[in-house]
mmCIF file of C-alpha atoms in Angstrom:
data_model
loop_
_atom_site.group_PDB
_atom_site.id
_atom_site.type_symbol
_atom_site.label_atom_id
_atom_site.label_comp_id
_atom_site.label_asym_id
_atom_site.label_seq_id
_atom_site.Cartn_x
_atom_site.Cartn_y
_atom_site.Cartn_z
ATOM 1 C CA UNK A 1043 -1.991 25.711 4.268
ATOM 2 C CA UNK A 1044 -4.551 25.774 1.477
ATOM 3 C CA UNK A 1045 -4.053 23.333 -1.414
ATOM 4 C CA UNK A 1046 -4.792 25.114 -4.683
ATOM 5 C CA UNK A 1047 -3.467 22.470 -7.095
ATOM 6 C CA UNK A 1048 -5.518 19.409 -8.025
ATOM 7 C CA UNK A 1049 -3.067 17.774 -10.440
ATOM 8 C CA UNK A 1050 -0.621 18.372 -13.281
ATOM 9 C CA UNK A 1051 -2.845 18.731 -16.357
ATOM 10 C CA UNK A 1052 -0.219 18.839 -19.090
ATOM 11 C CA UNK A 1053 3.338 19.663 -20.065
ATOM 12 C CA UNK A 1054 3.587 21.603 -23.322
ATOM 13 C CA UNK A 1055 6.480 21.000 -25.700
ATOM 14 C CA UNK A 1056 7.209 23.242 -28.675
ATOM 15 C CA UNK A 1057 8.244 21.284 -31.769
ATOM 16 C CA UNK A 1058 9.039 22.232 -35.381
ATOM 17 C CA UNK A 1059 6.768 19.565 -36.815
ATOM 18 C CA UNK A 1060 4.165 17.452 -34.984
ATOM 19 C CA UNK A 1061 4.350 14.497 -37.410
ATOM 20 C CA UNK A 1062 8.097 14.336 -36.930
ATOM 21 C CA UNK A 1063 7.707 14.618 -33.133
ATOM 22 C CA UNK A 1064 5.176 11.767 -33.157
ATOM 23 C CA UNK A 1065 7.899 9.474 -34.500
ATOM 24 C CA UNK A 1066 9.337 9.626 -31.000
ATOM 25 C CA UNK A 1067 6.245 10.050 -28.811
ATOM 26 C CA UNK A 1068 3.887 7.724 -30.684
ATOM 27 C CA UNK A 1069 6.042 5.278 -32.650
ATOM 28 C CA UNK A 1070 8.786 5.211 -30.004
ATOM 29 C CA UNK A 1071 6.869 5.400 -26.714
ATOM 30 C CA UNK A 1072 3.392 4.297 -27.794
ATOM 31 C CA UNK A 1073 1.711 7.523 -26.644
ATOM 32 C CA UNK A 1074 -1.245 8.060 -28.973
ATOM 33 C CA UNK A 1075 -2.765 11.534 -29.576
ATOM 34 C CA UNK A 1076 -6.293 11.723 -28.125
ATOM 35 C CA UNK A 1077 -6.972 14.692 -30.364
ATOM 36 C CA UNK A 1078 -5.258 17.224 -32.602
ATOM 37 C CA UNK A 1079 -6.528 20.728 -33.163
ATOM 38 C CA UNK A 1080 -5.608 23.769 -35.171
ATOM 39 C CA UNK A 1081 -5.730 27.004 -33.182
ATOM 40 C CA UNK A 1082 -6.016 29.627 -35.953
ATOM 41 C CA UNK A 1083 -5.934 32.554 -33.484
ATOM 42 C CA UNK A 1084 -2.489 31.474 -32.326
ATOM 43 C CA UNK A 1085 -1.157 30.162 -35.626
ATOM 44 C CA UNK A 1086 -0.500 26.773 -34.086
ATOM 45 C CA UNK A 1087 -1.366 23.110 -34.288
ATOM 46 C CA UNK A 1088 -1.641 21.140 -31.034
ATOM 47 C CA UNK A 1089 -1.752 17.427 -30.235
ATOM 48 C CA UNK A 1090 -2.571 15.932 -26.825
ATOM 49 C CA UNK A 1091 -0.992 12.628 -25.762
ATOM 50 C CA UNK A 1092 -2.588 11.301 -22.560
ATOM 51 C CA UNK A 1093 -0.572 9.370 -19.970
ATOM 52 C CA UNK A 1094 -3.011 8.304 -17.256
ATOM 53 C CA UNK A 1095 -4.391 11.550 -15.806
ATOM 54 C CA UNK A 1096 -1.890 13.993 -17.313
ATOM 55 C CA UNK A 1097 -0.984 14.777 -20.917
ATOM 56 C CA UNK A 1098 1.967 15.741 -23.045
ATOM 57 C CA UNK A 1099 0.920 18.575 -25.387
ATOM 58 C CA UNK A 1100 2.837 19.067 -28.619
ATOM 59 C CA UNK A 1101 2.620 22.549 -30.150
ATOM 60 C CA UNK A 1102 3.904 23.472 -33.615
ATOM 61 C CA UNK A 1103 3.555 26.681 -35.667
ATOM 62 C CA UNK A 1104 1.241 26.931 -38.677
ATOM 63 C CA UNK A 1105 2.370 30.436 -39.649
ATOM 64 C CA UNK A 1106 5.717 32.214 -39.610
ATOM 65 C CA UNK A 1107 4.397 35.178 -37.645
ATOM 66 C CA UNK A 1108 2.955 33.139 -34.780
ATOM 67 C CA UNK A 1109 4.255 33.338 -31.247
ATOM 68 C CA UNK A 1110 5.243 29.661 -31.473
ATOM 69 C CA UNK A 1111 7.344 30.333 -34.602
ATOM 70 C CA UNK A 1112 9.080 33.251 -32.870
ATOM 71 C CA UNK A 1113 9.687 31.085 -29.798
ATOM 72 C CA UNK A 1114 11.269 28.380 -31.973
ATOM 73 C CA UNK A 1115 13.549 30.882 -33.704
ATOM 74 C CA UNK A 1116 14.713 32.329 -30.411
ATOM 75 C CA UNK A 1117 14.959 29.239 -28.193
ATOM 76 C CA UNK A 1118 14.649 26.176 -30.386
ATOM 77 C CA UNK A 1119 12.327 23.260 -29.616
ATOM 78 C CA UNK A 1120 11.829 22.099 -26.029
ATOM 79 C CA UNK A 1121 9.666 22.381 -22.934
ATOM 80 C CA UNK A 1122 7.374 25.410 -23.043
ATOM 81 C CA UNK A 1123 5.088 25.399 -20.014
ATOM 82 C CA UNK A 1124 3.484 23.326 -17.251
ATOM 83 C CA UNK A 1125 -0.270 23.474 -16.790
ATOM 84 C CA UNK A 1126 -1.693 22.843 -13.323
ATOM 85 C CA UNK A 1127 -5.356 22.142 -12.771
ATOM 86 C CA UNK A 1128 -6.557 24.148 -9.764
ATOM 87 C CA UNK A 1129 -9.761 23.849 -7.728
ATOM 88 C CA UNK A 1130 -10.631 27.543 -7.986
ATOM 89 C CA UNK A 1131 -8.707 29.722 -10.408
ATOM 90 C CA UNK A 1132 -9.938 33.076 -9.060
ATOM 91 C CA UNK A 1133 -9.030 32.112 -5.473
ATOM 92 C CA UNK A 1134 -5.603 30.844 -6.607
ATOM 93 C CA UNK A 1135 -4.889 34.035 -8.547
ATOM 94 C CA UNK A 1136 -5.982 36.240 -5.655
ATOM 95 C CA UNK A 1137 -3.784 34.276 -3.219
ATOM 96 C CA UNK A 1138 -0.767 34.474 -5.559
ATOM 97 C CA UNK A 1139 -1.283 38.207 -6.065
ATOM 98 C CA UNK A 1140 -1.305 38.631 -2.297
ATOM 99 C CA UNK A 1141 2.096 36.886 -2.210
ATOM 100 C CA UNK A 1142 3.497 39.357 -4.760
ATOM 101 C CA UNK A 1143 3.492 36.846 -7.643
ATOM 102 C CA UNK A 1144 3.361 38.500 -11.097
ATOM 103 C CA UNK A 1145 0.478 37.227 -13.246
ATOM 104 C CA UNK A 1146 0.387 37.516 -17.044
ATOM 105 C CA UNK A 1147 -3.421 37.498 -17.078
ATOM 106 C CA UNK A 1148 -5.164 39.768 -14.604
ATOM 107 C CA UNK A 1149 -8.399 37.789 -15.006
ATOM 108 C CA UNK A 1150 -8.894 34.178 -16.229
ATOM 109 C CA UNK A 1151 -9.306 33.855 -19.982
ATOM 110 C CA UNK A 1152 -12.099 31.667 -21.324
ATOM 111 C CA UNK A 1153 -10.525 28.987 -23.526
ATOM 112 C CA UNK A 1154 -11.977 26.355 -25.882
ATOM 113 C CA UNK A 1155 -15.001 24.584 -24.397
ATOM 114 C CA UNK A 1156 -15.454 27.245 -21.711
ATOM 115 C CA UNK A 1157 -12.440 26.342 -19.572
ATOM 116 C CA UNK A 1158 -10.767 29.070 -17.540
ATOM 117 C CA UNK A 1159 -7.032 29.598 -17.923
ATOM 118 C CA UNK A 1160 -4.405 32.081 -16.760
ATOM 119 C CA UNK A 1161 -0.621 32.292 -16.996
ATOM 120 C CA UNK A 1162 1.872 33.206 -14.292
ATOM 121 C CA UNK A 1163 4.940 35.210 -15.272
ATOM 122 C CA UNK A 1164 8.208 33.173 -15.339
ATOM 123 C CA UNK A 1165 9.796 36.016 -13.364
ATOM 124 C CA UNK A 1166 7.896 34.783 -10.297
ATOM 125 C CA UNK A 1167 8.419 31.052 -10.915
ATOM 126 C CA UNK A 1168 12.183 30.678 -11.442
ATOM 127 C CA UNK A 1169 11.960 30.805 -15.209
ATOM 128 C CA UNK A 1170 9.081 28.344 -15.661
ATOM 129 C CA UNK A 1171 5.971 29.418 -17.541
ATOM 130 C CA UNK A 1172 3.065 28.092 -15.444
ATOM 131 C CA UNK A 1173 -0.514 27.900 -16.704
ATOM 132 C CA UNK A 1174 -3.420 27.584 -14.273
ATOM 133 C CA UNK A 1175 -6.572 25.869 -15.437
ATOM 134 C CA UNK A 1176 -9.989 25.347 -13.935
ATOM 135 C CA UNK A 1177 -12.461 22.873 -15.346
ATOM 136 C CA UNK A 1178 -15.655 24.855 -15.845
ATOM 137 C CA UNK A 1179 -18.429 26.051 -18.131
ATOM 138 C CA UNK A 1180 -19.309 23.999 -21.166
ATOM 139 C CA UNK A 1181 -16.425 21.564 -20.639
ATOM 140 C CA UNK A 1182 -17.720 20.721 -17.170
ATOM 141 C CA UNK A 1183 -21.237 20.148 -18.505
ATOM 142 C CA UNK A 1184 -19.946 17.782 -21.188
ATOM 143 C CA UNK A 1185 -18.016 15.811 -18.579
ATOM 144 C CA UNK A 1186 -21.003 15.705 -16.211
ATOM 145 C CA UNK A 1187 -23.214 14.402 -19.044
ATOM 146 C CA UNK A 1188 -20.648 11.659 -19.741
ATOM 147 C CA UNK A 1189 -20.430 10.762 -16.043
ATOM 148 C CA UNK A 1190 -24.235 10.600 -15.809
ATOM 149 C CA UNK A 1191 -24.372 8.276 -18.817
ATOM 150 C CA UNK A 1192 -21.815 6.029 -17.132
ATOM 151 C CA UNK A 1193 -23.659 6.176 -13.794
ATOM 152 C CA UNK A 1194 -26.883 5.112 -15.496
ATOM 153 C CA UNK A 1195 -25.158 2.115 -17.060
ATOM 154 C CA UNK A 1196 -23.662 1.120 -13.697
ATOM 155 C CA UNK A 1197 -27.027 1.623 -11.977
ATOM 156 C CA UNK A 1198 -28.697 -0.729 -14.436
ATOM 157 C CA UNK A 1199 -26.079 -3.372 -13.719
ATOM 158 C CA UNK A 1200 -26.518 -2.738 -9.995
ATOM 159 C CA UNK A 1201 -30.299 -3.168 -10.323
ATOM 160 C CA UNK A 1202 -29.827 -6.470 -12.148
ATOM 161 C CA UNK A 1203 -27.587 -7.697 -9.355
ATOM 162 C CA UNK A 1204 -30.067 -6.531 -6.704
ATOM 163 C CA UNK A 1205 -32.829 -8.478 -8.510
ATOM 164 C CA UNK A 1206 -30.627 -11.609 -8.592
ATOM 165 C CA UNK A 1207 -29.881 -11.194 -4.865
ATOM 166 C CA UNK A 1208 -33.609 -10.886 -4.124
ATOM 167 C CA UNK A 1209 -34.276 -14.126 -6.050
ATOM 168 C CA UNK A 1210 -31.564 -15.839 -4.049
ATOM 169 C CA UNK A 1211 -33.040 -14.618 -0.740
ATOM 170 C CA UNK A 1212 -36.550 -15.648 -1.818
ATOM 171 C CA UNK A 1213 -35.230 -19.139 -2.588
ATOM 172 C CA UNK A 1214 -33.542 -19.304 0.810
ATOM 173 C CA UNK A 1215 -36.827 -18.358 2.495
ATOM 174 C CA UNK A 1216 -38.656 -21.072 0.644
ATOM 175 C CA UNK A 1217 -36.048 -23.547 1.870
ATOM 176 C CA UNK A 1218 -34.502 -23.959 -1.579
ATOM 177 C CA UNK A 1219 -31.233 -22.246 -0.630
ATOM 178 C CA UNK A 1220 -29.089 -25.339 -0.846
ATOM 179 C CA UNK A 1221 -30.176 -25.992 -4.405
ATOM 180 C CA UNK A 1222 -28.393 -22.825 -5.489
ATOM 181 C CA UNK A 1223 -25.067 -24.340 -4.564
ATOM 182 C CA UNK A 1224 -25.426 -27.392 -6.822
ATOM 183 C CA UNK B 701 0.876 -0.304 -31.003
ATOM 184 C CA UNK B 702 2.532 -1.125 -27.702
ATOM 185 C CA UNK B 703 2.011 1.285 -24.810
ATOM 186 C CA UNK B 704 5.300 1.736 -22.966
ATOM 187 C CA UNK B 705 4.347 4.698 -20.748
ATOM 188 C CA UNK B 706 2.350 4.229 -17.558
ATOM 189 C CA UNK B 707 2.194 7.881 -16.424
ATOM 190 C CA UNK B 708 4.143 11.105 -16.049
ATOM 191 C CA UNK B 709 6.185 10.590 -12.893
ATOM 192 C CA UNK B 710 7.667 14.059 -12.448
ATOM 193 C CA UNK B 711 8.759 17.296 -14.075
ATOM 194 C CA UNK B 712 12.132 18.509 -12.865
ATOM 195 C CA UNK B 713 12.811 22.219 -12.486
ATOM 196 C CA UNK B 714 16.283 23.621 -11.873
ATOM 197 C CA UNK B 715 16.284 26.474 -9.352
ATOM 198 C CA UNK B 716 19.004 28.584 -7.730
ATOM 199 C CA UNK B 717 17.618 28.087 -4.224
ATOM 200 C CA UNK B 718 14.948 25.594 -3.109
ATOM 201 C CA UNK B 719 13.771 27.681 -0.132
ATOM 202 C CA UNK B 720 13.243 30.655 -2.412
ATOM 203 C CA UNK B 721 11.427 28.464 -4.983
ATOM 204 C CA UNK B 722 9.147 27.106 -2.249
ATOM 205 C CA UNK B 723 7.856 30.655 -1.705
ATOM 206 C CA UNK B 724 6.020 30.168 -5.002
ATOM 207 C CA UNK B 725 5.311 26.427 -5.053
ATOM 208 C CA UNK B 726 4.470 25.960 -1.370
ATOM 209 C CA UNK B 727 3.398 29.357 -0.014
ATOM 210 C CA UNK B 728 1.795 30.417 -3.308
ATOM 211 C CA UNK B 729 0.258 27.206 -4.646
ATOM 212 C CA UNK B 730 0.052 25.089 -1.490
ATOM 213 C CA UNK B 731 2.190 22.263 -2.913
ATOM 214 C CA UNK B 732 3.992 20.738 0.063
ATOM 215 C CA UNK B 733 7.293 18.818 -0.327
ATOM 216 C CA UNK B 734 6.796 15.117 0.466
ATOM 217 C CA UNK B 735 10.523 14.804 1.012
ATOM 218 C CA UNK B 736 13.798 16.623 0.450
ATOM 219 C CA UNK B 737 17.081 14.866 -0.125
ATOM 220 C CA UNK B 738 20.704 15.781 -0.658
ATOM 221 C CA UNK B 739 22.351 13.868 -3.504
ATOM 222 C CA UNK B 740 26.056 14.240 -2.667
ATOM 223 C CA UNK B 741 27.182 12.350 -5.800
ATOM 224 C CA UNK B 742 25.526 14.982 -7.968
ATOM 225 C CA UNK B 743 26.159 18.021 -5.781
ATOM 226 C CA UNK B 744 22.456 18.746 -5.617
ATOM 227 C CA UNK B 745 19.514 19.104 -3.276
ATOM 228 C CA UNK B 746 16.110 17.869 -4.462
ATOM 229 C CA UNK B 747 12.561 18.397 -3.201
ATOM 230 C CA UNK B 748 9.492 16.496 -4.410
ATOM 231 C CA UNK B 749 6.080 18.214 -4.453
ATOM 232 C CA UNK B 750 3.296 15.726 -5.202
ATOM 233 C CA UNK B 751 0.191 16.719 -7.183
ATOM 234 C CA UNK B 752 -2.069 13.665 -7.242
ATOM 235 C CA UNK B 753 -0.079 10.963 -9.040
ATOM 236 C CA UNK B 754 2.697 13.118 -10.500
ATOM 237 C CA UNK B 755 5.266 15.360 -8.860
ATOM 238 C CA UNK B 756 7.134 18.592 -9.410
ATOM 239 C CA UNK B 757 10.806 18.054 -8.560
ATOM 240 C CA UNK B 758 12.905 21.056 -7.577
ATOM 241 C CA UNK B 759 16.666 20.656 -8.035
ATOM 242 C CA UNK B 760 19.264 23.119 -6.754
ATOM 243 C CA UNK B 761 23.077 22.916 -6.658
ATOM 244 C CA UNK B 762 25.013 22.315 -3.429
ATOM 245 C CA UNK B 763 28.447 22.808 -5.003
ATOM 246 C CA UNK B 764 29.801 25.107 -7.695
ATOM 247 C CA UNK B 765 31.258 22.270 -9.752
ATOM 248 C CA UNK B 766 28.058 20.255 -9.996
ATOM 249 C CA UNK B 767 26.256 19.635 -13.265
ATOM 250 C CA UNK B 768 23.257 21.566 -11.909
ATOM 251 C CA UNK B 769 25.449 24.615 -11.167
ATOM 252 C CA UNK B 770 26.910 24.473 -14.691
ATOM 253 C CA UNK B 771 23.399 24.127 -16.150
ATOM 254 C CA UNK B 772 22.254 27.208 -14.211
ATOM 255 C CA UNK B 773 25.238 29.255 -15.395
ATOM 256 C CA UNK B 774 24.606 28.300 -19.015
ATOM 257 C CA UNK B 775 20.805 28.288 -19.235
ATOM 258 C CA UNK B 776 19.421 29.894 -16.102
ATOM 259 C CA UNK B 777 16.643 28.363 -14.008
ATOM 260 C CA UNK B 778 13.739 26.571 -15.694
ATOM 261 C CA UNK B 779 12.360 23.213 -16.795
ATOM 262 C CA UNK B 780 15.055 20.544 -16.891
ATOM 263 C CA UNK B 781 13.486 17.195 -17.760
ATOM 264 C CA UNK B 782 10.309 15.099 -17.848
ATOM 265 C CA UNK B 783 10.311 11.686 -16.206
ATOM 266 C CA UNK B 784 7.959 9.018 -17.560
ATOM 267 C CA UNK B 785 7.203 5.862 -15.626
ATOM 268 C CA UNK B 786 7.299 2.897 -18.011
ATOM 269 C CA UNK B 787 6.071 -0.671 -17.551
ATOM 270 C CA UNK B 788 9.357 -2.273 -18.653
ATOM 271 C CA UNK B 789 12.424 -0.089 -19.035
ATOM 272 C CA UNK B 790 14.561 -2.656 -20.895
ATOM 273 C CA UNK B 791 11.781 -3.326 -23.427
ATOM 274 C CA UNK B 792 11.193 0.417 -23.899
ATOM 275 C CA UNK B 793 14.909 1.085 -24.443
ATOM 276 C CA UNK B 794 15.239 -1.803 -26.915
ATOM 277 C CA UNK B 795 12.203 -0.559 -28.862
ATOM 278 C CA UNK B 796 13.513 3.030 -28.964
ATOM 279 C CA UNK B 797 16.942 1.824 -30.079
ATOM 280 C CA UNK B 798 15.269 -0.080 -32.903
ATOM 281 C CA UNK B 799 13.627 3.200 -33.972
ATOM 282 C CA UNK B 800 17.028 4.917 -34.116
ATOM 283 C CA UNK B 801 16.489 6.940 -30.922
ATOM 284 C CA UNK B 802 19.720 8.039 -29.224
ATOM 285 C CA UNK B 803 19.936 6.969 -25.573
ATOM 286 C CA UNK B 804 22.230 8.599 -23.011
ATOM 287 C CA UNK B 805 22.377 5.427 -20.928
ATOM 288 C CA UNK B 806 22.999 2.179 -22.763
ATOM 289 C CA UNK B 807 21.677 0.191 -19.801
ATOM 290 C CA UNK B 808 19.338 1.315 -16.993
ATOM 291 C CA UNK B 809 21.098 2.810 -13.997
ATOM 292 C CA UNK B 810 20.080 1.688 -10.525
ATOM 293 C CA UNK B 811 18.970 4.751 -8.556
ATOM 294 C CA UNK B 812 18.087 5.326 -4.892
ATOM 295 C CA UNK B 813 15.879 2.558 -3.462
ATOM 296 C CA UNK B 814 16.672 0.203 -6.342
ATOM 297 C CA UNK B 815 14.661 1.971 -9.034
ATOM 298 C CA UNK B 816 15.807 1.701 -12.646
ATOM 299 C CA UNK B 817 16.314 4.895 -14.637
ATOM 300 C CA UNK B 818 17.693 5.885 -18.055
ATOM 301 C CA UNK B 819 17.865 9.138 -20.031
ATOM 302 C CA UNK B 820 17.079 9.697 -23.701
ATOM 303 C CA UNK B 821 19.189 12.205 -25.630
ATOM 304 C CA UNK B 822 17.393 15.529 -26.388
ATOM 305 C CA UNK B 823 18.660 15.167 -29.961
ATOM 306 C CA UNK B 824 16.019 12.452 -30.495
ATOM 307 C CA UNK B 825 13.211 14.187 -28.586
ATOM 308 C CA UNK B 826 13.038 17.697 -30.076
ATOM 309 C CA UNK B 827 15.182 19.245 -27.382
ATOM 310 C CA UNK B 828 13.472 17.704 -24.355
ATOM 311 C CA UNK B 829 15.488 15.698 -21.858
ATOM 312 C CA UNK B 830 13.342 12.615 -21.130
ATOM 313 C CA UNK B 831 13.977 10.256 -18.222
ATOM 314 C CA UNK B 832 12.511 6.756 -18.201
ATOM 315 C CA UNK B 833 11.831 5.110 -14.875
ATOM 316 C CA UNK B 834 10.696 1.672 -13.828
ATOM 317 C CA UNK B 835 9.475 0.923 -10.350
ATOM 318 C CA UNK B 836 11.520 -2.073 -9.195
ATOM 319 C CA UNK B 837 13.843 -3.645 -6.648
ATOM 320 C CA UNK B 838 13.719 -2.442 -3.077
ATOM 321 C CA UNK B 839 11.299 0.388 -3.886
ATOM 322 C CA UNK B 840 8.787 -2.112 -5.266
ATOM 323 C CA UNK B 841 9.081 -4.305 -2.170
ATOM 324 C CA UNK B 842 8.451 -1.340 0.123
ATOM 325 C CA UNK B 843 5.352 -0.406 -1.871
ATOM 326 C CA UNK B 844 4.099 -4.022 -1.909
ATOM 327 C CA UNK B 845 4.520 -4.228 1.875
ATOM 328 C CA UNK B 846 2.479 -1.020 2.243
ATOM 329 C CA UNK B 847 -0.221 -2.327 -0.122
ATOM 330 C CA UNK B 848 -0.390 -5.628 1.798
ATOM 331 C CA UNK B 849 -0.814 -3.752 5.075
ATOM 332 C CA UNK B 850 -3.676 -1.801 3.502
ATOM 333 C CA UNK B 851 -5.220 -4.969 1.996
ATOM 334 C CA UNK B 852 -5.155 -6.648 5.406
ATOM 335 C CA UNK B 853 -6.990 -3.723 6.972
ATOM 336 C CA UNK B 854 -9.606 -3.791 4.177
ATOM 337 C CA UNK B 855 -9.904 -7.585 4.433
ATOM 338 C CA UNK B 856 -10.670 -7.336 8.129
ATOM 339 C CA UNK B 857 -13.462 -4.886 7.410
ATOM 340 C CA UNK B 858 -14.674 -7.178 4.611
ATOM 341 C CA UNK B 859 -14.666 -10.162 6.965
ATOM 342 C CA UNK B 860 -16.721 -8.232 9.522
ATOM 343 C CA UNK B 861 -19.264 -7.405 6.840
ATOM 344 C CA UNK B 862 -19.339 -11.006 5.616
ATOM 345 C CA UNK B 863 -19.995 -12.190 9.198
ATOM 346 C CA UNK B 864 -22.855 -9.670 9.533
ATOM 347 C CA UNK B 865 -24.312 -10.870 6.216
ATOM 348 C CA UNK B 866 -24.111 -14.517 7.375
ATOM 349 C CA UNK B 867 -25.990 -13.605 10.577
ATOM 350 C CA UNK B 868 -28.659 -11.913 8.495
ATOM 351 C CA UNK B 869 -29.023 -14.974 6.230
ATOM 352 C CA UNK B 870 -29.157 -17.309 9.230
ATOM 353 C CA UNK B 871 -31.969 -15.199 10.700
ATOM 354 C CA UNK B 872 -33.826 -15.347 7.398
ATOM 355 C CA UNK B 873 -33.547 -19.123 7.345
ATOM 356 C CA UNK B 874 -34.898 -19.365 10.835
ATOM 357 C CA UNK B 875 -37.871 -17.287 9.768
ATOM 358 C CA UNK B 876 -36.756 -14.223 11.730
ATOM 359 C CA UNK B 877 -36.048 -12.138 8.662
ATOM 360 C CA UNK B 878 -38.872 -9.693 9.171
ATOM 361 C CA UNK B 879 -37.618 -8.864 12.634
ATOM 362 C CA UNK B 880 -34.530 -7.294 11.108
ATOM 363 C CA UNK B 881 -36.657 -4.633 9.514
ATOM 364 C CA UNK B 882 -38.299 -3.481 12.768
#
């Protein structure tokens, strides 16, 4: 059986007002937003609250005509969707289609920072809106650059330790090894 | 600001029928249940599907009078609650209480395997049922025993490497260091 899911990326919660919601999530539980962002195309404001390798996403409307505002009027605040990070979004979508699962997006959409996303219809998931997400494009490059920066720092430390080890061995060879212990 | 939350432990989804739900989660997404369990006290069957360090929990009713069955009749299938693992459940609850948050449980309940759990009222969380969970009791001991077993295996490997390193140093001291390279 092929594993398509890497991890749970986030759980999205629809709220009336993000500041008000942060009274619980931040002041109550100590979960601090890593970033907040207005999404003008969707008439919404979002805040991401990391908890180890997953996040809680708060979504609130910025206009009365937005989908989020309509959702709130119809259903009230609460859980909106689960986002799963997958290894390969195209392969996952093709496999799901083969199983008769109804997809909202026929092809992955390109989101902020170049990431690929697609939604699965709640009809095929027992009423749960599921988002698929693949780390890719610009976002991947940014992360790789950060990882490289970190690797270079670690390498430098590693080189320093290697140099110290070489000194130690040189001392041993010259019969000064015992001195090191004093 | 104190951090109370360690990670997202699980997201619980209420479904009519676990086998049917697994057609999507297992056959579609490749998420395999780590274990399934009947909870007779709650008239429910649960299945846990791990995704890295969090899980999707599927809950279905086993009797018509259960809370899960009533929930399904009223709301239909969908997301039920989020469970957050906290460092210290009593401290978290006391802090939330001080912030005026309404708790469903006044004191943590002791769940299966000795773990401590408590629910927060959706009234204080913008309509989201939030479960707090602290790893403790018997469950903690089982995990410690497993970690010790692993540590002992690693230690043995470490000891073997240390012995090899000592041999190498001894050879160096005896002036045989260069031989090692040939």
